[in-house]
Amino acid sequence: MIAAPFDKARTVYDRSCMFSRRPRSAPLPLIVGFALFLAGLVWLVAASLTRREAPVFALSAPTRTRAPRWMVNGDTLTVDATNGEQSRYVSLSLGRALDDSAGWEIAVRRHNITVAGALADLGTVRFEDARVPPAKVFMSSAARENANDAIKRWYSYSFVTHLLHSQGHVYALRARDGRLWKLQVLGYYCPGLTAGCLTIRYAPVV
């Protein structure tokens, strides 16, 4: 039986309607944007629920006395390095922060640390057991204003809490007078999570 012209026209119309009603997929930029929005929302919720915690230490008194066995067990010193425009100088030999730059071994400015001498990264060894291998490479500081490359990344940064945490590495310092020290960054905060209070543990290498 031969189809009438009217039936053929209706068949073509029905097919065109079927294709025109097919749902269109969302544009890729819209999908990506929505995914980024959801990720940001999750991050904000996680940040609001995460407690901001970090080790805190009170600033060391200018006239402090080190413990009797500090050369064996190490001494802990907390320095006010909150001024981002000016370095604070430290004498490990005296065990205190200095009022000037005479006889300094370490200079700190916020999280930046430099030394008068050279540094070597000994890794995540126990502080008490830290020793310096004979072939260890020491890195000299380029300038007082710049962090020493060996200790530039002593910290890890949390994008959730926006806090710095020590990675626990122990460093060897060869001072200008040839004396060898070991040191470790313990914290970056004073009570109240005040940033810029750099706490170091140090002792002579014997």
CSV table of C-alpha atoms in Angstrom, one decimal:
chain,number,residue,atom,x,y,z
A,1,MET,CA,0.0,0.0,0.0
A,2,ILE,CA,1.4,3.4,-1.0
A,3,ALA,CA,1.5,6.0,1.8
A,4,ALA,CA,-0.3,9.2,1.2
A,5,PRO,CA,1.7,12.4,1.0
A,6,PHE,CA,0.0,13.6,4.2
A,7,ASP,CA,1.1,10.5,6.2
A,8,LYS,CA,4.8,11.0,5.0
A,9,ALA,CA,4.6,14.6,6.2
A,10,ARG,CA,3.3,13.7,9.6
A,11,THR,CA,6.0,11.0,10.0
A,12,VAL,CA,8.8,13.6,9.3
A,13,TYR,CA,7.1,16.0,11.7
A,14,ASP,CA,6.9,13.4,14.5
A,15,ARG,CA,10.7,12.6,14.1
A,16,SER,CA,11.6,16.3,14.2
A,17,CYS,CA,9.7,16.7,17.4
A,18,MET,CA,11.4,13.7,19.0
A,19,PHE,CA,14.8,15.1,18.3
A,20,SER,CA,13.9,18.6,19.4
A,21,ARG,CA,12.7,17.3,22.8
A,22,ARG,CA,15.9,15.5,23.6
A,23,PRO,CA,17.4,17.1,26.7
A,24,ARG,CA,20.6,19.1,26.2
A,25,SER,CA,23.6,18.4,28.4
A,26,ALA,CA,24.8,21.3,30.6
A,27,PRO,CA,27.7,23.3,29.2
A,28,LEU,CA,31.1,22.2,30.5
A,29,PRO,CA,32.0,25.6,32.0
A,30,LEU,CA,28.8,25.5,34.0
A,31,ILE,CA,29.6,22.0,35.4
A,32,VAL,CA,33.1,23.1,36.3
A,33,GLY,CA,31.9,26.2,38.0
A,34,PHE,CA,29.3,24.4,40.0
A,35,ALA,CA,32.0,21.8,41.1
A,36,LEU,CA,34.3,24.6,42.2
A,37,PHE,CA,31.4,26.2,44.2
A,38,LEU,CA,30.7,22.9,46.0
A,39,ALA,CA,34.4,22.4,46.7
A,40,GLY,CA,34.7,26.0,48.2
A,41,LEU,CA,31.6,25.4,50.3
A,42,VAL,CA,33.0,22.1,51.7
A,43,TRP,CA,36.3,23.9,52.4
A,44,LEU,CA,34.5,26.7,54.3
A,45,VAL,CA,32.6,24.2,56.4
A,46,ALA,CA,35.7,22.2,57.2
A,47,ALA,CA,37.6,25.4,58.1
A,48,SER,CA,34.9,26.5,60.5
A,49,LEU,CA,34.8,23.1,62.2
A,50,THR,CA,38.6,22.6,62.5
A,51,ARG,CA,40.1,23.8,65.7
A,52,ARG,CA,43.1,26.2,65.3
A,53,GLU,CA,45.7,24.6,67.5
A,54,ALA,CA,49.5,24.9,67.5
A,55,PRO,CA,52.3,24.7,70.1
A,56,VAL,CA,52.6,28.0,72.0
A,57,PHE,CA,55.5,29.3,74.2
A,58,ALA,CA,55.9,32.3,76.3
A,59,LEU,CA,58.7,34.7,75.4
A,60,SER,CA,62.0,34.0,77.1
A,61,ALA,CA,63.0,36.6,79.7
A,62,PRO,CA,66.0,38.7,78.8
A,63,THR,CA,67.8,37.7,82.1
A,64,ARG,CA,67.2,34.0,82.0
A,65,THR,CA,69.3,31.1,83.4
A,66,ARG,CA,69.8,28.0,81.5
A,67,ALA,CA,69.2,24.6,83.1
A,68,PRO,CA,72.4,22.9,84.5
A,69,ARG,CA,72.5,20.2,81.9
A,70,TRP,CA,71.4,22.3,78.9
A,71,MET,CA,74.5,21.3,76.9
A,72,VAL,CA,73.3,17.7,77.0
A,73,ASN,CA,69.5,18.0,77.0
A,74,GLY,CA,69.3,21.3,75.0
A,75,ASP,CA,68.0,24.7,75.9
A,76,THR,CA,64.7,26.2,74.7
A,77,LEU,CA,64.5,29.9,73.7
A,78,THR,CA,61.5,31.8,72.5
A,79,VAL,CA,62.3,35.0,70.6
A,80,ASP,CA,60.0,37.9,69.7
A,81,ALA,CA,60.3,38.0,65.9
A,82,THR,CA,56.9,39.6,65.2
A,83,ASN,CA,58.4,42.7,63.5
A,84,GLY,CA,58.4,41.8,59.8
A,85,GLU,CA,60.6,44.8,59.0
A,86,GLN,CA,63.5,44.2,61.4
A,87,SER,CA,65.5,41.1,62.3
A,88,ARG,CA,66.0,40.0,65.9
A,89,TYR,CA,69.5,38.8,66.7
A,90,VAL,CA,70.1,35.8,69.0
A,91,SER,CA,73.3,34.5,70.7
A,92,LEU,CA,73.3,30.8,71.3
A,93,SER,CA,76.5,31.2,73.3
A,94,LEU,CA,74.7,33.5,75.8
A,95,GLY,CA,71.3,31.9,75.4
A,96,ARG,CA,69.3,35.0,74.8
A,97,ALA,CA,68.1,37.6,72.3
A,98,LEU,CA,70.3,40.6,71.8
A,99,ASP,CA,69.6,44.3,71.8
A,100,ASP,CA,72.0,44.7,68.9
A,101,SER,CA,73.8,42.6,66.3
A,102,ALA,CA,77.1,42.2,68.2
A,103,GLY,CA,78.1,38.5,68.6
A,104,TRP,CA,74.9,37.1,67.0
A,105,GLU,CA,74.7,33.5,65.6
A,106,ILE,CA,71.0,33.5,64.5
A,107,ALA,CA,68.8,36.3,63.2
A,108,VAL,CA,65.0,35.8,63.0
A,109,ARG,CA,62.3,37.9,61.3
A,110,ARG,CA,58.8,36.4,61.4
A,111,HIS,CA,59.3,32.9,60.0
A,112,ASN,CA,62.6,33.7,58.3
A,113,ILE,CA,65.8,32.4,59.9
A,114,THR,CA,69.4,33.2,58.9
A,115,VAL,CA,72.7,32.5,60.6
A,116,ALA,CA,76.1,34.0,61.0
A,117,GLY,CA,77.9,31.0,59.5
A,118,ALA,CA,76.5,28.1,57.6
A,119,LEU,CA,73.7,25.6,58.1
A,120,ALA,CA,73.0,22.0,57.2
A,121,ASP,CA,69.7,20.1,57.3
A,122,LEU,CA,70.1,16.8,59.2
A,123,GLY,CA,66.5,15.7,58.6
A,124,THR,CA,64.0,14.3,61.1
A,125,VAL,CA,66.4,12.7,63.5
A,126,ARG,CA,66.0,12.7,67.3
A,127,PHE,CA,67.5,15.9,68.7
A,128,GLU,CA,69.5,14.0,71.3
A,129,ASP,CA,71.0,11.7,68.7
A,130,ALA,CA,71.8,14.3,66.1
A,131,ARG,CA,75.3,14.1,64.7
A,132,VAL,CA,76.9,15.7,61.7
A,133,PRO,CA,78.2,13.3,59.0
A,134,PRO,CA,81.7,14.3,57.7
A,135,ALA,CA,80.5,14.8,54.2
A,136,LYS,CA,77.5,16.9,55.1
A,137,VAL,CA,77.1,20.1,53.0
A,138,PHE,CA,76.7,23.4,54.8
A,139,MET,CA,75.0,26.4,53.2
A,140,SER,CA,76.1,29.9,53.9
A,141,SER,CA,73.5,32.7,54.3
A,142,ALA,CA,73.4,35.2,51.4
A,143,ALA,CA,72.4,38.1,53.6
A,144,ARG,CA,70.9,39.0,57.0
A,145,GLU,CA,67.6,39.8,55.4
A,146,ASN,CA,67.2,36.5,53.6
A,147,ALA,CA,66.4,33.2,55.0
A,148,ASN,CA,69.1,30.6,54.9
A,149,ASP,CA,68.3,28.1,52.1
A,150,ALA,CA,68.9,25.1,54.4
A,151,ILE,CA,66.2,26.1,56.9
A,152,LYS,CA,63.9,28.1,54.6
A,153,ARG,CA,61.2,25.4,54.7
A,154,TRP,CA,61.3,24.5,58.4
A,155,TYR,CA,57.5,24.7,58.5
A,156,SER,CA,54.4,23.3,56.8
A,157,TYR,CA,51.4,25.6,56.2
A,158,SER,CA,47.8,24.5,56.7
A,159,PHE,CA,45.4,26.0,54.2
A,160,VAL,CA,42.5,25.1,56.5
A,161,THR,CA,43.8,26.7,59.8
A,162,HIS,CA,46.3,29.1,58.2
A,163,LEU,CA,48.9,28.1,60.8
A,164,LEU,CA,52.5,27.2,60.5
A,165,HIS,CA,53.8,23.9,62.0
A,166,SER,CA,57.3,22.8,62.4
A,167,GLN,CA,58.4,19.8,60.3
A,168,GLY,CA,60.7,18.7,63.1
A,169,HIS,CA,64.0,18.8,61.2
A,170,VAL,CA,67.2,19.2,63.1
A,171,TYR,CA,69.8,21.6,61.7
A,172,ALA,CA,73.5,21.9,62.3
A,173,LEU,CA,75.0,25.4,62.6
A,174,ARG,CA,78.7,26.0,62.0
A,175,ALA,CA,79.3,29.4,63.6
A,176,ARG,CA,81.9,31.9,62.5
A,177,ASP,CA,84.1,30.9,65.4
A,178,GLY,CA,84.0,27.3,64.2
A,179,ARG,CA,81.8,26.1,67.0
A,180,LEU,CA,79.2,23.5,66.0
A,181,TRP,CA,75.6,23.7,67.2
A,182,LYS,CA,72.4,21.7,66.6
A,183,LEU,CA,69.0,23.4,66.6
A,184,GLN,CA,65.4,22.6,66.0
A,185,VAL,CA,62.3,24.9,65.5
A,186,LEU,CA,59.6,23.9,68.0
A,187,GLY,CA,57.0,26.6,67.4
A,188,TYR,CA,56.0,29.9,65.9
A,189,TYR,CA,53.3,31.2,68.3
A,190,CYS,CA,53.0,32.8,71.7
A,191,PRO,CA,49.9,32.3,73.9
A,192,GLY,CA,46.8,33.5,72.1
A,193,LEU,CA,48.3,32.1,68.8
A,194,THR,CA,50.3,35.3,68.3
A,195,ALA,CA,52.4,34.7,65.2
A,196,GLY,CA,56.1,35.5,65.1
A,197,CYS,CA,57.2,34.1,68.4
A,198,LEU,CA,59.9,31.7,67.2
A,199,THR,CA,60.9,28.9,69.6
A,200,ILE,CA,64.1,27.0,69.0
A,201,ARG,CA,65.8,24.2,70.8
A,202,TYR,CA,69.6,24.2,70.6
A,203,ALA,CA,72.7,22.6,72.1
A,204,PRO,CA,76.4,22.3,71.2
A,205,VAL,CA,77.3,19.3,69.1
A,206,VAL,CA,79.7,17.1,71.1
